[in-house]
């Protein structure tokens, strides 16, 4: 009897050990097969316009293919970050059944205080099935570009008093009289010219004025840093002045994001035109604020795209004007009710 009890005890103990191992090993095996993605940044904090590295890492099964977002995905995917370029995808083996893929993006941001990094989608394909896994969202602090000794710069020391010679007062009086006389003469000339002919810039149609400014840019070849910045400043100013005069958007005092948001509130402007305008303005922002240096051929391509966007906006405005005239004519032709 005792030998039988010892036999059952031996069998039961080994059975419990086997069941325990199966129970403990089942969950890690499933967890190990699940894909994991994360986003890493190369700096704890950045400055406005500073370039840094965003790295996406995906751990997946060896039989799956990974697809990371493209560099041209825009703000809809990257949020407050602007992707400048993307590196090659690197793959390493973590085990016989697991692979780890990573890709690095060179990015920058123009956000204030903090830059929002949204959930970045990573697609995993196996056969005919595709799974989308998102990275956890995070925030990158954006620090002020004002140095730590800014307080000393804001509070200059008092000026040292010193006596002024008498001839200085006489020279100051002569300069003041000359300035007043020159100002009066200039005002008189301006009034005379204004009475003779209306201002050519104001009388010219907004579309014609903007097109003329863009055509003048065709003769320029921006090959240096300062030349490229001046080129893109003039290009965006032509578009923004047109938006103010023709569309009624306060584009001269708004950021690119605010201009895009204002246009999206106008149902007559097509989404495709808004996206093309946003791409032109964002490319100009990279040159003006992030020290990007496109080639002359790239700048010519952006100039052609700006003219195409201007043509599309003007076509929309003319259709809207024609519809307004037709509605007004229909109202005038309607006989009054008895």
mmCIF file of C-alpha atoms in Angstrom:
data_model
loop_
_atom_site.group_PDB
_atom_site.id
_atom_site.type_symbol
_atom_site.label_atom_id
_atom_site.label_comp_id
_atom_site.label_asym_id
_atom_site.label_seq_id
_atom_site.Cartn_x
_atom_site.Cartn_y
_atom_site.Cartn_z
ATOM 1 C CA UNK A 1 0.000 0.000 0.000
ATOM 2 C CA UNK A 2 2.789 2.407 0.884
ATOM 3 C CA UNK A 3 4.667 1.522 -2.319
ATOM 4 C CA UNK A 4 1.481 2.297 -4.335
ATOM 5 C CA UNK A 5 1.057 5.673 -2.589
ATOM 6 C CA UNK A 6 4.696 6.548 -3.229
ATOM 7 C CA UNK A 7 4.202 5.640 -6.926
ATOM 8 C CA UNK A 8 1.185 7.912 -7.272
ATOM 9 C CA UNK A 9 3.065 10.699 -5.443
ATOM 10 C CA UNK A 10 6.004 10.376 -7.853
ATOM 11 C CA UNK A 11 3.746 10.447 -10.941
ATOM 12 C CA UNK A 12 1.630 13.330 -9.614
ATOM 13 C CA UNK A 13 4.666 15.443 -8.765
ATOM 14 C CA UNK A 14 6.169 15.068 -12.232
ATOM 15 C CA UNK A 15 2.787 15.779 -13.814
ATOM 16 C CA UNK A 16 2.464 19.034 -11.849
ATOM 17 C CA UNK A 17 5.974 20.060 -12.891
ATOM 18 C CA UNK A 18 5.147 19.464 -16.582
ATOM 19 C CA UNK A 19 1.846 21.374 -16.325
ATOM 20 C CA UNK A 20 3.587 24.247 -14.556
ATOM 21 C CA UNK A 21 6.227 24.504 -17.253
ATOM 22 C CA UNK A 22 3.575 24.499 -19.973
ATOM 23 C CA UNK A 23 1.581 27.174 -18.186
ATOM 24 C CA UNK A 24 4.611 29.359 -17.528
ATOM 25 C CA UNK A 25 6.026 28.993 -21.030
ATOM 26 C CA UNK A 26 2.824 29.529 -23.021
ATOM 27 C CA UNK A 27 2.414 33.270 -22.413
ATOM 28 C CA UNK A 28 6.022 34.306 -23.177
ATOM 29 C CA UNK A 29 5.898 32.320 -26.399
ATOM 30 C CA UNK A 30 2.779 34.170 -27.491
ATOM 31 C CA UNK A 31 4.155 37.504 -26.289
ATOM 32 C CA UNK A 32 7.397 36.871 -28.121
ATOM 33 C CA UNK A 33 5.562 36.263 -31.403
ATOM 34 C CA UNK A 34 3.635 39.543 -31.186
ATOM 35 C CA UNK A 35 5.196 42.534 -33.043
ATOM 36 C CA UNK A 36 6.492 45.479 -31.029
ATOM 37 C CA UNK A 37 7.265 48.951 -32.397
ATOM 38 C CA UNK A 38 8.683 52.037 -30.725
ATOM 39 C CA UNK A 39 9.870 55.531 -31.656
ATOM 40 C CA UNK A 40 13.151 56.953 -30.386
ATOM 41 C CA UNK A 41 14.535 60.492 -30.694
ATOM 42 C CA UNK A 42 18.200 61.449 -30.612
ATOM 43 C CA UNK A 43 17.758 64.377 -28.198
ATOM 44 C CA UNK A 44 15.831 64.992 -24.992
ATOM 45 C CA UNK A 45 14.991 68.521 -26.180
ATOM 46 C CA UNK A 46 15.464 70.475 -29.418
ATOM 47 C CA UNK A 47 15.446 74.052 -30.680
ATOM 48 C CA UNK A 48 13.102 75.492 -33.295
ATOM 49 C CA UNK A 49 14.374 74.512 -36.744
ATOM 50 C CA UNK A 50 17.094 72.231 -35.327
ATOM 51 C CA UNK A 51 17.483 68.901 -37.091
ATOM 52 C CA UNK A 52 17.506 65.678 -35.078
ATOM 53 C CA UNK A 53 16.963 61.966 -35.653
ATOM 54 C CA UNK A 54 13.728 60.016 -35.206
ATOM 55 C CA UNK A 55 14.262 56.235 -35.248
ATOM 56 C CA UNK A 56 11.457 53.689 -35.643
ATOM 57 C CA UNK A 57 12.237 50.168 -34.360
ATOM 58 C CA UNK A 58 10.034 47.139 -35.140
ATOM 59 C CA UNK A 59 10.545 43.670 -33.606
ATOM 60 C CA UNK A 60 8.644 41.078 -35.628
ATOM 61 C CA UNK A 61 8.487 37.443 -36.657
ATOM 62 C CA UNK A 62 10.939 36.345 -39.343
ATOM 63 C CA UNK A 63 8.163 35.467 -41.793
ATOM 64 C CA UNK A 64 6.758 39.015 -41.855
ATOM 65 C CA UNK A 65 7.760 42.013 -43.966
ATOM 66 C CA UNK A 66 7.872 45.466 -42.384
ATOM 67 C CA UNK A 67 6.888 48.746 -44.095
ATOM 68 C CA UNK A 68 7.716 52.083 -42.441
ATOM 69 C CA UNK A 69 6.049 55.457 -43.289
ATOM 70 C CA UNK A 70 7.448 57.335 -46.281
ATOM 71 C CA UNK A 71 9.340 60.589 -45.870
ATOM 72 C CA UNK A 72 6.628 62.420 -47.850
ATOM 73 C CA UNK A 73 3.785 61.337 -45.536
ATOM 74 C CA UNK A 74 3.448 64.914 -44.218
ATOM 75 C CA UNK A 75 1.917 66.266 -41.022
ATOM 76 C CA UNK A 76 -0.987 63.809 -41.177
ATOM 77 C CA UNK A 77 1.466 61.074 -40.082
ATOM 78 C CA UNK A 78 4.383 62.897 -38.427
ATOM 79 C CA UNK A 79 2.357 65.523 -36.523
ATOM 80 C CA UNK A 80 4.517 68.513 -35.498
ATOM 81 C CA UNK A 81 7.622 66.976 -37.080
ATOM 82 C CA UNK A 82 8.782 67.729 -40.644
ATOM 83 C CA UNK A 83 10.629 64.766 -42.184
ATOM 84 C CA UNK A 84 13.588 65.929 -44.313
ATOM 85 C CA UNK A 85 14.988 62.563 -45.404
ATOM 86 C CA UNK A 86 14.819 58.860 -44.530
ATOM 87 C CA UNK A 87 17.722 56.431 -44.239
ATOM 88 C CA UNK A 88 17.898 52.810 -45.313
ATOM 89 C CA UNK A 89 16.049 50.108 -43.377
ATOM 90 C CA UNK A 90 18.433 48.041 -41.222
ATOM 91 C CA UNK A 91 17.625 44.480 -40.136
ATOM 92 C CA UNK A 92 19.267 42.290 -37.505
ATOM 93 C CA UNK A 93 18.431 38.832 -36.162
ATOM 94 C CA UNK A 94 17.470 38.611 -32.495
ATOM 95 C CA UNK A 95 16.770 34.858 -32.639
ATOM 96 C CA UNK A 96 16.080 32.165 -35.210
ATOM 97 C CA UNK A 97 12.429 33.234 -35.443
ATOM 98 C CA UNK A 98 12.660 36.973 -34.684
ATOM 99 C CA UNK A 99 13.971 39.986 -36.595
ATOM 100 C CA UNK A 100 14.452 43.617 -35.553
ATOM 101 C CA UNK A 101 14.119 46.322 -38.235
ATOM 102 C CA UNK A 102 14.952 49.997 -37.784
ATOM 103 C CA UNK A 103 14.936 53.136 -39.927
ATOM 104 C CA UNK A 104 16.189 56.642 -39.123
ATOM 105 C CA UNK A 105 14.474 59.882 -40.235
ATOM 106 C CA UNK A 106 16.148 63.286 -40.234
ATOM 107 C CA UNK A 107 13.432 65.596 -38.905
ATOM 108 C CA UNK A 108 12.921 69.132 -37.630
ATOM 109 C CA UNK A 109 10.087 71.063 -36.001
ATOM 110 C CA UNK A 110 8.773 74.617 -35.823
ATOM 111 C CA UNK A 111 6.444 74.003 -32.879
ATOM 112 C CA UNK A 112 6.596 76.168 -29.760
ATOM 113 C CA UNK A 113 7.262 74.758 -26.264
ATOM 114 C CA UNK A 114 6.786 71.115 -27.308
ATOM 115 C CA UNK A 115 6.522 69.005 -30.473
ATOM 116 C CA UNK A 116 3.876 66.284 -30.607
ATOM 117 C CA UNK A 117 4.993 62.934 -32.024
ATOM 118 C CA UNK A 118 1.729 61.078 -32.774
ATOM 119 C CA UNK A 119 1.122 57.357 -33.113
ATOM 120 C CA UNK A 120 3.316 56.405 -36.084
ATOM 121 C CA UNK A 121 1.890 53.491 -38.127
ATOM 122 C CA UNK A 122 4.143 50.559 -39.072
ATOM 123 C CA UNK A 123 2.690 47.920 -41.424
ATOM 124 C CA UNK A 124 3.591 44.238 -41.106
ATOM 125 C CA UNK A 125 2.706 41.959 -44.027
ATOM 126 C CA UNK A 126 2.592 38.170 -44.065
ATOM 127 C CA UNK A 127 1.219 36.533 -47.181
ATOM 128 C CA UNK A 128 -1.979 38.364 -48.069
ATOM 129 C CA UNK A 129 -2.585 39.763 -44.558
ATOM 130 C CA UNK A 130 -1.370 43.169 -43.375
ATOM 131 C CA UNK A 131 -1.276 44.316 -39.749
ATOM 132 C CA UNK A 132 -0.805 47.955 -38.690
ATOM 133 C CA UNK A 133 0.986 48.512 -35.371
ATOM 134 C CA UNK A 134 1.381 51.994 -33.884
ATOM 135 C CA UNK A 135 4.176 53.449 -31.778
ATOM 136 C CA UNK A 136 3.288 54.986 -28.409
ATOM 137 C CA UNK A 137 2.804 58.774 -28.750
ATOM 138 C CA UNK A 138 5.304 61.078 -27.112
ATOM 139 C CA UNK A 139 6.239 64.729 -26.775
ATOM 140 C CA UNK A 140 9.616 66.342 -27.465
ATOM 141 C CA UNK A 141 10.310 69.571 -25.495
ATOM 142 C CA UNK A 142 11.258 72.571 -27.652
ATOM 143 C CA UNK A 143 13.555 74.934 -25.750
ATOM 144 C CA UNK A 144 13.893 78.668 -26.231
ATOM 145 C CA UNK A 145 16.774 79.927 -28.353
ATOM 146 C CA UNK A 146 17.386 82.789 -25.900
ATOM 147 C CA UNK A 147 20.538 82.119 -23.900
ATOM 148 C CA UNK A 148 20.746 81.832 -20.102
ATOM 149 C CA UNK A 149 22.236 85.339 -19.831
ATOM 150 C CA UNK A 150 19.208 86.970 -21.474
ATOM 151 C CA UNK A 151 18.319 88.885 -18.315
ATOM 152 C CA UNK A 152 21.593 90.768 -18.506
ATOM 153 C CA UNK A 153 20.891 91.576 -22.145
ATOM 154 C CA UNK A 154 17.423 92.953 -21.366
ATOM 155 C CA UNK A 155 18.655 95.331 -18.637
ATOM 156 C CA UNK A 156 21.405 97.524 -20.103
ATOM 157 C CA UNK A 157 23.364 99.778 -17.839
ATOM 158 C CA UNK A 158 22.532 103.460 -17.645
ATOM 159 C CA UNK A 159 24.263 105.799 -20.093
ATOM 160 C CA UNK A 160 27.156 107.850 -18.797
ATOM 161 C CA UNK A 161 26.249 111.563 -18.983
ATOM 162 C CA UNK A 162 28.636 113.822 -20.905
ATOM 163 C CA UNK A 163 28.363 117.439 -22.086
ATOM 164 C CA UNK A 164 27.383 118.109 -25.692
ATOM 165 C CA UNK A 165 29.172 120.862 -27.645
ATOM 166 C CA UNK A 166 27.159 123.785 -29.003
ATOM 167 C CA UNK A 167 27.964 123.013 -32.648
ATOM 168 C CA UNK A 168 26.223 119.642 -32.301
ATOM 169 C CA UNK A 169 22.927 121.392 -31.577
ATOM 170 C CA UNK A 170 23.332 123.562 -34.668
ATOM 171 C CA UNK A 171 24.099 120.535 -36.851
ATOM 172 C CA UNK A 172 21.090 118.729 -35.393
ATOM 173 C CA UNK A 173 18.850 121.694 -36.225
ATOM 174 C CA UNK A 174 20.116 121.772 -39.825
ATOM 175 C CA UNK A 175 19.554 118.036 -40.247
ATOM 176 C CA UNK A 176 16.055 118.337 -38.788
ATOM 177 C CA UNK A 177 15.164 121.165 -41.157
ATOM 178 C CA UNK A 178 16.550 119.223 -44.127
ATOM 179 C CA UNK A 179 14.585 116.125 -43.128
ATOM 180 C CA UNK A 180 11.362 118.108 -42.769
ATOM 181 C CA UNK A 181 11.896 119.812 -46.122
ATOM 182 C CA UNK A 182 12.688 116.518 -47.847
ATOM 183 C CA UNK A 183 9.659 114.876 -46.280
ATOM 184 C CA UNK A 184 7.377 117.703 -47.387
ATOM 185 C CA UNK A 185 8.748 117.549 -50.933
ATOM 186 C CA UNK A 186 8.378 113.769 -51.061
ATOM 187 C CA UNK A 187 4.797 113.993 -49.782
ATOM 188 C CA UNK A 188 3.973 116.602 -52.411
ATOM 189 C CA UNK A 189 5.476 114.450 -55.185
ATOM 190 C CA UNK A 190 3.551 111.403 -53.956
ATOM 191 C CA UNK A 191 0.270 113.309 -53.870
ATOM 192 C CA UNK A 192 0.897 114.657 -57.396
ATOM 193 C CA UNK A 193 1.685 111.213 -58.794
ATOM 194 C CA UNK A 194 -1.313 109.706 -57.011
ATOM 195 C CA UNK A 195 -3.608 112.282 -58.588
ATOM 196 C CA UNK A 196 -2.139 111.769 -62.061
ATOM 197 C CA UNK A 197 -2.423 107.961 -62.190
ATOM 198 C CA UNK A 198 -3.708 105.253 -59.854
ATOM 199 C CA UNK A 199 -1.251 102.937 -58.160
ATOM 200 C CA UNK A 200 -0.270 100.265 -60.647
ATOM 201 C CA UNK A 201 0.108 97.551 -58.024
ATOM 202 C CA UNK A 202 -3.272 98.134 -56.419
ATOM 203 C CA UNK A 203 -5.116 98.549 -59.741
ATOM 204 C CA UNK A 204 -3.600 95.389 -61.213
ATOM 205 C CA UNK A 205 -5.627 92.217 -60.776
ATOM 206 C CA UNK A 206 -4.311 90.069 -57.882
ATOM 207 C CA UNK A 207 -3.806 87.063 -60.155
ATOM 208 C CA UNK A 208 -1.894 89.086 -62.769
ATOM 209 C CA UNK A 209 0.272 90.713 -60.096
ATOM 210 C CA UNK A 210 1.156 87.370 -58.484
ATOM 211 C CA UNK A 211 1.873 85.742 -61.861
ATOM 212 C CA UNK A 212 4.165 88.628 -62.812
ATOM 213 C CA UNK A 213 6.131 88.234 -59.568
ATOM 214 C CA UNK A 214 6.527 84.490 -60.162
ATOM 215 C CA UNK A 215 7.668 85.088 -63.757
ATOM 216 C CA UNK A 216 10.361 87.465 -62.501
ATOM 217 C CA UNK A 217 11.675 84.662 -60.285
ATOM 218 C CA UNK A 218 12.303 82.515 -63.383
ATOM 219 C CA UNK A 219 15.324 84.690 -64.211
ATOM 220 C CA UNK A 220 16.951 84.008 -60.839
ATOM 221 C CA UNK A 221 19.190 81.019 -60.104
ATOM 222 C CA UNK A 222 19.339 80.545 -56.300
ATOM 223 C CA UNK A 223 22.572 78.607 -55.777
ATOM 224 C CA UNK A 224 23.743 79.929 -52.391
ATOM 225 C CA UNK A 225 22.204 79.990 -48.918
ATOM 226 C CA UNK A 226 21.227 83.682 -48.937
ATOM 227 C CA UNK A 227 20.086 83.566 -52.568
ATOM 228 C CA UNK A 228 17.879 80.543 -51.850
ATOM 229 C CA UNK A 229 16.280 82.216 -48.820
ATOM 230 C CA UNK A 230 15.578 85.406 -50.791
ATOM 231 C CA UNK A 231 14.100 83.339 -53.643
ATOM 232 C CA UNK A 232 11.678 81.458 -51.392
ATOM 233 C CA UNK A 233 10.748 84.593 -49.428
ATOM 234 C CA UNK A 234 9.679 86.313 -52.674
ATOM 235 C CA UNK A 235 7.890 83.156 -53.879
ATOM 236 C CA UNK A 236 5.773 82.718 -50.744
ATOM 237 C CA UNK A 237 5.101 86.459 -50.498
ATOM 238 C CA UNK A 238 3.599 86.404 -54.006
ATOM 239 C CA UNK A 239 1.238 83.582 -52.995
ATOM 240 C CA UNK A 240 0.362 85.108 -49.615
ATOM 241 C CA UNK A 241 -0.394 88.564 -51.073
ATOM 242 C CA UNK A 242 -2.681 86.886 -53.618
ATOM 243 C CA UNK A 243 -4.504 85.027 -50.827
ATOM 244 C CA UNK A 244 -5.027 88.320 -48.977
ATOM 245 C CA UNK A 245 -6.274 90.333 -51.964
ATOM 246 C CA UNK A 246 -8.225 87.665 -53.863
ATOM 247 C CA UNK A 247 -9.322 84.967 -51.407
ATOM 248 C CA UNK A 248 -9.632 87.077 -48.260
ATOM 249 C CA UNK A 249 -7.275 84.986 -46.098
ATOM 250 C CA UNK A 250 -4.959 86.927 -43.770
ATOM 251 C CA UNK A 251 -1.973 84.963 -45.051
ATOM 252 C CA UNK A 252 0.696 87.634 -44.448
ATOM 253 C CA UNK A 253 0.299 87.393 -40.670
ATOM 254 C CA UNK A 254 -0.406 83.654 -40.383
ATOM 255 C CA UNK A 255 1.756 80.553 -40.257
ATOM 256 C CA UNK A 256 1.556 77.846 -42.898
ATOM 257 C CA UNK A 257 -0.673 75.717 -40.671
ATOM 258 C CA UNK A 258 -3.032 78.653 -40.032
ATOM 259 C CA UNK A 259 -3.281 79.443 -43.765
ATOM 260 C CA UNK A 260 -4.128 75.806 -44.535
ATOM 261 C CA UNK A 261 -6.738 75.731 -41.757
ATOM 262 C CA UNK A 262 -8.347 78.941 -43.064
ATOM 263 C CA UNK A 263 -8.585 77.534 -46.596
ATOM 264 C CA UNK A 264 -10.112 74.272 -45.355
ATOM 265 C CA UNK A 265 -12.979 76.314 -43.928
ATOM 266 C CA UNK A 266 -13.833 77.474 -47.464
ATOM 267 C CA UNK A 267 -15.814 74.728 -49.238
ATOM 268 C CA UNK A 268 -15.191 76.183 -52.696
ATOM 269 C CA UNK A 269 -11.414 75.518 -52.474
ATOM 270 C CA UNK A 270 -10.565 71.939 -53.432
ATOM 271 C CA UNK A 271 -8.587 69.722 -51.038
ATOM 272 C CA UNK A 272 -6.057 68.843 -53.743
ATOM 273 C CA UNK A 273 -5.253 72.535 -54.277
ATOM 274 C CA UNK A 274 -4.852 73.070 -50.521
ATOM 275 C CA UNK A 275 -2.450 70.127 -50.229
ATOM 276 C CA UNK A 276 -0.337 71.407 -53.126
ATOM 277 C CA UNK A 277 -0.194 74.895 -51.601
ATOM 278 C CA UNK A 278 0.759 73.388 -48.222
ATOM 279 C CA UNK A 279 3.633 71.462 -49.839
ATOM 280 C CA UNK A 280 4.996 74.648 -51.472
ATOM 281 C CA UNK A 281 4.781 76.689 -48.248
ATOM 282 C CA UNK A 282 6.349 73.912 -46.134
ATOM 283 C CA UNK A 283 9.252 73.563 -48.590
ATOM 284 C CA UNK A 284 9.805 77.331 -48.345
ATOM 285 C CA UNK A 285 9.707 77.117 -44.512
ATOM 286 C CA UNK A 286 12.471 74.492 -44.577
ATOM 287 C CA UNK A 287 14.680 76.809 -46.638
ATOM 288 C CA UNK A 288 13.902 79.948 -44.622
ATOM 289 C CA UNK A 289 14.047 78.473 -41.106
ATOM 290 C CA UNK A 290 15.820 75.071 -41.235
ATOM 291 C CA UNK A 291 18.719 76.048 -43.579
ATOM 292 C CA UNK A 292 17.691 73.561 -46.256
ATOM 293 C CA UNK A 293 19.556 74.155 -49.532
ATOM 294 C CA UNK A 294 17.668 72.763 -52.538
ATOM 295 C CA UNK A 295 19.320 72.652 -55.929
ATOM 296 C CA UNK A 296 18.378 75.214 -58.620
ATOM 297 C CA UNK A 297 16.461 72.460 -60.430
ATOM 298 C CA UNK A 298 14.416 71.712 -57.285
ATOM 299 C CA UNK A 299 13.723 75.418 -56.798
ATOM 300 C CA UNK A 300 12.529 75.695 -60.406
ATOM 301 C CA UNK A 301 10.203 72.720 -59.802
ATOM 302 C CA UNK A 302 8.770 74.422 -56.691
ATOM 303 C CA UNK A 303 8.287 77.638 -58.718
ATOM 304 C CA UNK A 304 6.357 75.726 -61.403
ATOM 305 C CA UNK A 305 4.214 74.107 -58.704
ATOM 306 C CA UNK A 306 3.518 77.537 -57.153
ATOM 307 C CA UNK A 307 2.287 78.845 -60.523
ATOM 308 C CA UNK A 308 0.067 75.755 -60.915
ATOM 309 C CA UNK A 309 -1.401 76.313 -57.436
ATOM 310 C CA UNK A 310 -2.016 79.978 -58.290
ATOM 311 C CA UNK A 311 -3.818 78.968 -61.507
ATOM 312 C CA UNK A 312 -6.009 76.481 -59.615
ATOM 313 C CA UNK A 313 -6.931 79.045 -56.946
ATOM 314 C CA UNK A 314 -7.813 81.655 -59.578
ATOM 315 C CA UNK A 315 -9.965 79.152 -61.501
ATOM 316 C CA UNK A 316 -11.863 78.402 -58.289
ATOM 317 C CA UNK A 317 -12.393 82.105 -57.577
ATOM 318 C CA UNK A 318 -13.658 82.787 -61.101
ATOM 319 C CA UNK A 319 -16.141 79.916 -60.892
ATOM 320 C CA UNK A 320 -17.333 81.271 -57.558
ATOM 321 C CA UNK A 321 -17.664 84.802 -59.000
ATOM 322 C CA UNK A 322 -19.671 83.480 -61.962
ATOM 323 C CA UNK A 323 -21.978 81.550 -59.646
ATOM 324 C CA UNK A 324 -22.509 84.667 -57.532
ATOM 325 C CA UNK A 325 -23.422 86.712 -60.626
ATOM 326 C CA UNK A 326 -25.822 84.016 -61.835
ATOM 327 C CA UNK A 327 -27.528 83.883 -58.440
ATOM 328 C CA UNK A 328 -27.869 87.667 -58.377
ATOM 329 C CA UNK A 329 -29.276 87.707 -61.916
ATOM 330 C CA UNK A 330 -31.778 84.981 -61.033
ATOM 331 C CA UNK A 331 -32.886 86.988 -58.013
ATOM 332 C CA UNK A 332 -33.376 90.125 -60.127
ATOM 333 C CA UNK A 333 -35.377 88.214 -62.778
ATOM 334 C CA UNK A 334 -37.756 86.676 -60.252
ATOM 335 C CA UNK A 335 -41.121 88.538 -60.481
ATOM 336 C CA UNK A 336 -42.445 89.927 -57.216
ATOM 337 C CA UNK A 337 -45.254 87.981 -55.607
ATOM 338 C CA UNK A 338 -48.731 89.475 -55.750
#
